[in-house]
Coordinates of C-alpha atoms and ligand atoms in Angstrom, one line a residue:
M1 CA 0.0 0.0 0.0
K2 CA 1.3 3.4 -1.0
K3 CA 0.6 6.6 0.9
I4 CA 0.2 9.8 -1.0
L5 CA -0.1 13.2 0.4
S6 CA -2.4 15.8 -1.4
V7 CA -1.3 19.3 -0.5
N8 CA -2.8 22.8 -0.9
A9 CA -0.3 25.4 0.3
G10 CA -1.4 29.0 0.8
S11 CA 0.7 32.0 1.8
S12 CA 0.1 31.2 5.6
S13 CA -1.7 27.9 5.5
L14 CA -1.1 24.3 4.4
K15 CA -4.1 21.9 3.9
F16 CA -3.5 18.2 3.4
K17 CA -5.0 14.8 2.9
I18 CA -3.3 11.5 3.1
F19 CA -4.6 8.7 0.8
A20 CA -3.9 5.0 0.8
M21 CA -3.5 4.1 -2.8
P22 CA -4.6 2.5 -4.9
A23 CA -7.6 1.9 -2.6
E24 CA -8.2 5.7 -2.5
T25 CA -9.2 5.8 1.2
V26 CA -8.5 8.9 3.2
I27 CA -6.4 8.0 6.3
A28 CA -5.9 11.5 7.6
S29 CA -6.6 15.1 6.8
G30 CA -5.8 18.4 8.3
K31 CA -4.3 21.8 8.1
F32 CA -1.6 24.1 9.4
E33 CA -2.9 27.7 9.7
R34 CA -1.3 31.1 10.5
I35 CA 2.2 29.9 9.4
G36 CA 4.6 32.8 10.2
I37 CA 1.9 34.7 12.1
E38 CA 0.9 34.6 15.8
H39 CA -0.6 31.4 17.2
P40 CA 0.1 28.9 14.4
L41 CA -2.2 26.0 14.7
V42 CA -1.9 22.4 13.5
E43 CA -5.0 20.2 13.2
I44 CA -5.2 16.6 12.2
K45 CA -8.2 14.3 11.7
Y46 CA -7.5 10.6 11.6
G47 CA -8.7 7.1 12.5
D48 CA -12.3 6.8 13.3
G49 CA -13.2 10.3 14.2
Q50 CA -10.0 11.2 16.3
K51 CA -8.8 14.7 16.2
F52 CA -5.6 16.3 17.2
S53 CA -4.9 20.1 17.4
E54 CA -2.0 22.0 18.9
E55 CA -0.4 25.4 18.7
A56 CA 3.0 25.0 17.2
K57 CA 5.4 27.9 16.8
V58 CA 6.7 27.9 13.2
K59 CA 8.3 30.7 11.2
N60 CA 7.9 29.3 7.7
H61 CA 6.5 26.4 5.6
S62 CA 9.6 24.3 6.0
E63 CA 9.2 24.3 9.8
A64 CA 5.5 23.6 9.4
V65 CA 6.1 20.6 7.1
Q66 CA 8.7 19.2 9.6
I67 CA 6.2 19.5 12.5
L68 CA 3.4 18.0 10.5
L69 CA 5.4 15.0 9.5
D70 CA 6.6 14.4 13.0
K71 CA 3.0 14.5 14.2
L72 CA 2.0 12.0 11.6
L73 CA 4.7 9.7 13.1
D74 CA 3.6 10.4 16.8
L75 CA 0.0 9.7 16.0
K76 CA 1.1 6.5 14.2
I77 CA -0.7 7.7 11.0
I78 CA 2.6 6.7 9.3
A79 CA 5.3 4.3 10.6
S80 CA 8.1 6.1 8.8
Y81 CA 8.7 8.8 6.3
D82 CA 9.5 6.2 3.7
E83 CA 5.8 5.2 3.6
I84 CA 5.0 8.4 1.8
S85 CA 5.8 7.7 -1.8
G86 CA 4.5 10.8 -3.4
V87 CA 3.3 14.4 -2.5
G88 CA 0.9 16.0 -5.0
H89 CA 0.6 19.8 -4.9
R90 CA -2.2 22.0 -6.1
V91 CA -0.8 24.8 -8.2
V92 CA -3.2 27.5 -9.3
A93 CA -1.7 28.7 -12.5
G94 CA 0.4 26.8 -15.0
G95 CA 0.3 29.3 -17.9
E96 CA 0.9 27.6 -21.3
F97 CA 3.9 25.7 -19.8
F98 CA 1.8 22.9 -18.1
K99 CA -0.8 21.0 -20.1
E100 CA -1.0 18.2 -17.5
S101 CA 0.3 17.3 -14.1
V102 CA 4.1 16.9 -13.9
V103 CA 6.8 15.6 -11.6
V104 CA 8.5 18.7 -10.2
D105 CA 12.2 18.6 -11.1
T106 CA 14.4 21.7 -10.9
N107 CA 13.4 22.7 -14.5
N108 CA 9.7 22.6 -13.7
E109 CA 10.4 24.6 -10.5
R110 CA 11.9 27.3 -12.8
L111 CA 8.9 27.2 -15.0
I112 CA 6.5 27.5 -12.1
E113 CA 8.5 30.6 -11.0
K114 CA 7.8 32.0 -14.4
T115 CA 4.1 31.8 -13.8
F116 CA 4.2 33.8 -10.6
E117 CA 2.8 36.9 -12.3
L118 CA -0.2 35.0 -13.4
A119 CA -1.2 34.2 -9.8
P120 CA 0.8 36.3 -7.5
L121 CA -1.1 35.4 -4.4
H122 CA -1.1 31.7 -5.0
N123 CA 1.8 30.4 -7.0
P124 CA 4.7 31.6 -4.9
A125 CA 3.0 29.9 -1.8
N126 CA 2.4 26.7 -3.8
L127 CA 6.0 26.5 -4.8
M128 CA 7.0 27.2 -1.2
G129 CA 5.0 24.1 -0.2
I130 CA 6.6 22.0 -2.9
R131 CA 10.1 23.0 -1.8
A132 CA 9.3 22.4 1.9
F133 CA 8.1 18.9 1.2
K134 CA 10.9 18.1 -1.2
K135 CA 13.4 19.1 1.5
A136 CA 11.6 17.0 4.2
L137 CA 10.8 14.0 2.0
P138 CA 13.6 13.8 -0.7
H139 CA 12.7 10.2 -1.6
A140 CA 9.0 11.1 -2.4
V141 CA 8.0 12.1 -5.8
A142 CA 6.8 15.7 -6.0
V143 CA 3.9 16.3 -8.4
A144 CA 2.3 19.6 -9.4
V145 CA -1.4 19.5 -10.4
F146 CA -2.4 22.7 -12.1
D147 CA -5.9 24.3 -11.9
T148 CA -5.4 25.6 -15.4
A149 CA -4.0 22.4 -17.1
F150 CA -7.3 20.9 -18.0
H151 CA -8.2 24.0 -20.0
Q152 CA -5.2 23.8 -22.2
T153 CA -7.2 21.8 -24.7
M154 CA -9.4 24.8 -25.5
P155 CA -9.3 25.8 -29.2
E156 CA -7.7 29.1 -30.1
E157 CA -11.0 30.7 -30.9
N158 CA -12.2 30.1 -27.3
Y159 CA -9.0 31.2 -25.5
L160 CA -8.0 34.2 -27.4
Y161 CA -9.3 37.7 -26.5
A162 CA -10.1 40.1 -29.3
V163 CA -7.3 42.5 -28.3
P164 CA -4.1 43.3 -30.2
Y165 CA -2.7 39.8 -31.1
K166 CA 0.7 41.0 -29.8
W167 CA -0.6 40.9 -26.3
Y168 CA -0.9 37.2 -26.7
E169 CA 2.3 36.7 -28.8
N170 CA 4.5 38.8 -26.5
Y171 CA 2.9 38.6 -23.1
S172 CA 0.8 35.4 -23.2
V173 CA -2.5 37.3 -22.5
R174 CA -5.3 34.7 -23.1
R175 CA -8.0 32.8 -21.3
Y176 CA -6.5 30.2 -18.9
G177 CA -9.5 29.3 -16.9
A178 CA -9.4 27.7 -13.4
H179 CA -11.0 25.0 -11.3
G180 CA -9.7 22.6 -13.9
T181 CA -9.0 19.8 -11.4
S182 CA -12.6 20.0 -10.2
H183 CA -14.1 20.1 -13.7
R184 CA -12.0 17.1 -14.8
Y185 CA -12.9 15.1 -11.7
V186 CA -16.7 15.7 -11.8
A187 CA -16.7 15.0 -15.6
S188 CA -15.3 11.6 -15.0
V189 CA -17.8 10.9 -12.4
A190 CA -20.6 12.1 -14.6
A191 CA -19.5 9.7 -17.4
D192 CA -19.7 6.8 -14.9
M193 CA -23.1 7.9 -13.8
L194 CA -24.3 8.2 -17.4
G195 CA -22.7 4.8 -18.2
R196 CA -21.1 6.2 -21.4
P197 CA -17.5 6.9 -22.3
L198 CA -16.5 10.5 -21.4
K199 CA -15.1 11.0 -25.0
D200 CA -18.6 10.6 -26.4
L201 CA -20.3 13.2 -24.1
K202 CA -21.0 16.9 -24.2
L203 CA -21.1 18.1 -20.6
I204 CA -21.4 21.5 -18.8
S205 CA -19.9 21.5 -15.4
C206 CA -21.0 24.3 -13.0
H207 CA -18.5 24.6 -10.2
L208 CA -20.5 27.0 -8.0
G209 CA -18.7 28.0 -4.8
A210 CA -17.4 31.3 -3.4
G211 CA -15.4 31.2 -6.6
A212 CA -17.5 29.9 -9.6
S213 CA -16.8 28.8 -13.1
I214 CA -18.6 27.0 -15.8
C215 CA -16.8 24.6 -18.2
A216 CA -17.9 23.1 -21.5
I217 CA -16.4 19.6 -21.8
K218 CA -16.5 18.1 -25.3
D219 CA -14.9 14.7 -26.3
G220 CA -13.6 14.5 -22.7
K221 CA -11.6 17.7 -23.0
S222 CA -12.2 21.3 -21.8
F223 CA -13.7 23.1 -24.7
N224 CA -14.5 26.5 -23.2
T225 CA -14.6 27.9 -19.7
S226 CA -15.9 31.0 -18.0
M227 CA -12.9 32.2 -16.0
G228 CA -10.3 34.1 -18.0
F229 CA -6.8 35.4 -17.8
T230 CA -7.5 35.3 -14.0
P231 CA -10.3 33.8 -11.8
L232 CA -12.0 37.3 -11.9
A233 CA -13.9 36.7 -15.1
G234 CA -17.1 34.8 -15.9
V235 CA -20.1 34.3 -13.7
T236 CA -21.1 36.5 -10.7
M237 CA -19.3 35.2 -7.6
A238 CA -19.4 35.8 -3.9
T239 CA -17.2 38.9 -4.0
R240 CA -15.8 38.8 -7.5
S241 CA -17.6 40.7 -10.3
G242 CA -17.3 38.2 -13.1
D243 CA -17.5 39.8 -16.6
V244 CA -17.6 43.6 -16.7
D245 CA -17.1 46.2 -19.4
F246 CA -13.6 47.5 -18.8
S247 CA -14.8 51.0 -19.8
A248 CA -17.0 51.1 -16.7
V249 CA -13.9 50.6 -14.7
A250 CA -11.9 53.3 -16.5
Y251 CA -14.9 55.7 -16.0
M252 CA -15.1 54.9 -12.2
M253 CA -11.3 55.5 -11.9
R254 CA -11.9 59.0 -13.3
K255 CA -15.0 59.7 -11.1
L256 CA -13.3 58.4 -7.9
K257 CA -9.9 59.8 -8.8
V258 CA -8.3 56.5 -8.5
K259 CA -4.9 56.5 -10.0
N260 CA -3.8 52.9 -9.5
V261 CA -5.7 50.3 -11.6
S262 CA -4.7 47.6 -9.1
Q263 CA -7.1 49.3 -6.6
M264 CA -9.9 48.7 -9.0
V265 CA -8.9 45.1 -9.6
E266 CA -9.1 44.7 -5.8
T267 CA -12.6 46.2 -5.8
L268 CA -13.7 43.8 -8.5
N269 CA -12.1 40.9 -6.6
H270 CA -13.2 41.7 -3.0
E271 CA -16.1 44.1 -3.0
S272 CA -18.2 43.0 -6.0
G273 CA -20.3 40.0 -7.0
M274 CA -23.1 39.1 -4.6
L275 CA -21.5 41.3 -1.9
G276 CA -21.4 44.3 -4.2
I277 CA -25.0 43.9 -5.3
S278 CA -26.5 43.1 -1.9
G279 CA -24.3 45.5 -0.1
K280 CA -24.2 43.0 2.9
Y281 CA -23.7 39.4 2.1
S282 CA -21.3 37.2 0.1
D283 CA -22.4 33.8 1.4
S284 CA -25.2 32.4 -0.7
R285 CA -26.9 31.1 2.4
D286 CA -27.2 34.6 3.8
I287 CA -28.3 35.9 0.4
L288 CA -31.1 33.3 0.0
E289 CA -32.3 33.9 3.6
A290 CA -32.3 37.7 3.2
A291 CA -34.1 37.4 -0.2
E292 CA -36.8 35.2 1.4
A293 CA -37.2 37.9 4.1
G294 CA -37.9 40.5 1.4
D295 CA -34.4 42.1 0.9
H296 CA -34.7 43.2 -2.7
R297 CA -31.0 43.6 -3.3
A298 CA -30.3 40.2 -1.9
Y299 CA -33.0 38.8 -4.3
L300 CA -31.3 40.7 -7.1
A301 CA -27.8 39.4 -6.3
N302 CA -29.1 35.9 -6.4
E303 CA -31.0 36.5 -9.7
I304 CA -28.0 38.0 -11.3
F305 CA -25.8 35.1 -10.2
E306 CA -28.3 32.5 -11.5
R307 CA -28.7 34.5 -14.7
S308 CA -25.0 34.6 -15.4
V309 CA -24.8 30.7 -14.9
I310 CA -27.7 30.2 -17.4
D311 CA -26.0 32.6 -19.8
Y312 CA -23.0 30.4 -19.9
I313 CA -25.0 27.1 -20.0
G314 CA -26.8 28.6 -23.1
Q315 CA -23.6 29.7 -24.7
Y316 CA -21.9 26.4 -24.3
T317 CA -24.9 24.3 -25.4
F318 CA -24.8 26.2 -28.7
E319 CA -21.1 26.1 -29.0
M320 CA -21.0 22.4 -28.5
G321 CA -24.0 21.8 -30.7
G322 CA -26.0 20.3 -27.8
V323 CA -25.5 19.0 -24.2
D324 CA -25.9 15.5 -22.7
G325 CA -25.4 16.4 -19.0
I326 CA -25.2 19.3 -16.7
I327 CA -23.2 19.0 -13.4
F328 CA -23.7 21.0 -10.3
T329 CA -20.7 20.9 -7.9
A330 CA -18.8 22.8 -5.1
G331 CA -20.2 24.7 -2.1
I332 CA -23.4 26.1 -3.6
G333 CA -23.8 23.5 -6.4
E334 CA -23.6 20.6 -3.9
N335 CA -25.5 22.1 -1.0
S336 CA -28.1 24.6 -2.2
Q337 CA -31.1 22.7 -3.4
E338 CA -32.9 26.1 -3.8
T339 CA -30.3 27.3 -6.3
R340 CA -30.2 24.0 -8.2
E341 CA -34.0 23.9 -8.4
S342 CA -34.2 27.5 -9.5
I343 CA -31.6 27.1 -12.3
V344 CA -33.0 23.8 -13.4
K345 CA -36.5 25.2 -13.7
K346 CA -35.2 28.0 -15.9
L347 CA -33.7 25.3 -18.2
A348 CA -37.1 23.4 -18.6
F349 CA -37.2 24.3 -22.3
L350 CA -34.2 22.0 -22.9
G351 CA -36.5 19.1 -21.9
I352 CA -35.3 18.9 -18.3
N353 CA -37.7 18.1 -15.4
L354 CA -36.5 18.4 -11.9
D355 CA -36.6 15.3 -9.7
K356 CA -37.6 17.0 -6.5
V357 CA -37.0 14.1 -4.1
N358 CA -33.5 13.5 -5.4
N359 CA -32.7 17.2 -5.4
Q360 CA -33.3 17.1 -1.6
T361 CA -30.9 14.3 -0.9
R362 CA -27.6 15.2 0.7
G363 CA -24.0 14.0 0.6
K364 CA -24.1 11.7 -2.4
N365 CA -23.8 12.0 -6.1
T366 CA -27.2 11.8 -7.7
F367 CA -29.3 12.7 -10.8
I368 CA -31.6 15.6 -10.0
S369 CA -33.4 15.4 -13.4
T370 CA -36.1 12.8 -13.9
P371 CA -35.3 9.7 -16.0
D372 CA -37.3 11.0 -18.9
S373 CA -35.4 14.3 -19.2
K374 CA -33.6 14.8 -22.5
V375 CA -30.6 16.4 -20.7
K376 CA -29.5 14.7 -17.5
V377 CA -28.6 17.0 -14.6
M378 CA -26.3 15.7 -11.8
R379 CA -25.2 16.8 -8.4
I380 CA -21.7 15.6 -7.9
M381 CA -19.4 16.1 -4.9
T382 CA -16.1 17.4 -6.2
D383 CA -12.9 15.9 -4.8
E384 CA -9.9 17.8 -6.1
E385 CA -7.6 16.2 -3.4
L386 CA -8.5 12.7 -4.8
L387 CA -7.6 13.7 -8.3
I388 CA -4.3 15.2 -7.1
A389 CA -3.6 11.9 -5.3
R390 CA -4.5 9.9 -8.4
D391 CA -2.2 11.9 -10.7
T392 CA 0.6 11.7 -8.1
F393 CA 0.2 7.9 -7.6
N394 CA 0.2 7.5 -11.5
L395 CA 3.3 9.7 -12.0
A396 CA 5.1 8.1 -9.0
K397 CA 4.7 4.6 -10.6
Ligands
LIG401 P1 -16.7 26.6 -1.8 O1 -16.0 27.9 -2.3 O2 -16.9 25.6 -2.9 O3 -16.1 26.1 -0.5 O4 -18.2 27.1 -1.5 C1 -18.5 28.0 -0.4 C2 -19.8 28.6 -0.6 O5 -20.8 27.6 -0.7 C3 -20.3 29.4 0.7 O6 -19.8 30.7 0.6 C4 -21.7 29.4 0.5 O7 -22.1 30.4 -0.3 C5 -22.1 28.1 -0.3 N1 -22.8 27.1 0.6 C6 -22.3 26.2 1.4 N2 -23.3 25.5 2.0 C7 -24.5 25.9 1.5 C8 -25.8 25.6 1.6 N3 -26.2 24.7 2.5 N4 -26.7 26.4 1.0 C9 -26.4 27.3 0.2 N5 -25.1 27.7 -0.1 C10 -24.1 27.0 0.6

């Protein structure tokens, strides 16, 4: 039995899961938070419901990784470091360098450094995590799994912006998309549920969480996706605007006498979306509750969010020349039966009927369209960590 660690390193945090492979069972999960800040905390869940948490002073990711591995030994989750044969890391942006998951050798480390500008908040932290684990576990294969890699199959007409072509030629400005690991995972589950080969299907995956993106999957490959050069574009999100006419931003810069465009990008990332419209809430549970209680702007925020999702479903249905299955996943997609019901009802003209009973079930993958529906709709629990572990296991072989 091989043990594979699946890691998501942020600038001050480190989340992980340990899988026994090839059985794909989770043997432990946890996180290290506030690394390099006051009161760093390590938390580990393991066994049958056991939990460990402790404040552990660490200055950086290297120290955090060392403490984490020692705790895994103390708690007898692993008997020795050698049991861990691979560590898979989530990396947010892979630019055009990475079309699939890779073993991180020094050359790939250099290429990841070149992508820092594409995800300045995430990629440096991701690489810090990779280096910390490589130092602590030199025998384990280090693998990078990129959020953007799945979308590298998009055709040119879907990834190019209609801006001066030199922007792409000289500076690689294009649509990269995001959530690729999630879209890839749920698409494979959908194919299993539909009992058909993925390569024969036209799917639309709706990853609806605090960040949200829609992906058209044709012939088993990403064909188009709603996020763009960065994860700011596409559908309305918790605090991100989604698509906006850039002239409106330039106009507001003049009105507000803002000199620095980065300040506007901050506003579009953190003060917009459902928060911007409602003025109060970014969490869809709060939005739905307030809308129910008669708050018009909360109602409007939800309507605009749902409308933007439907816009993309419509666009992708036409671009692919049809659709066999629509997938709802991530925080809102998996948990909000109201949002699923509302969106599915608006898609009735596609020959979709909602299965109200199935739509209320929780915690498992299920069809939420009735068996006679022309297009099948599925609620699927995403599992990016599992896909990272699978890729790592396969590359470590
Ligand atoms: P994620 O980014 O995938 O973790 O999704 C987080 C978001 O999912 C939260 O901000 C909520 O808006 C949403 N969410 C989680 N649980 C529910 C629920 N039961 N009903 C509606 N929305 C939910």
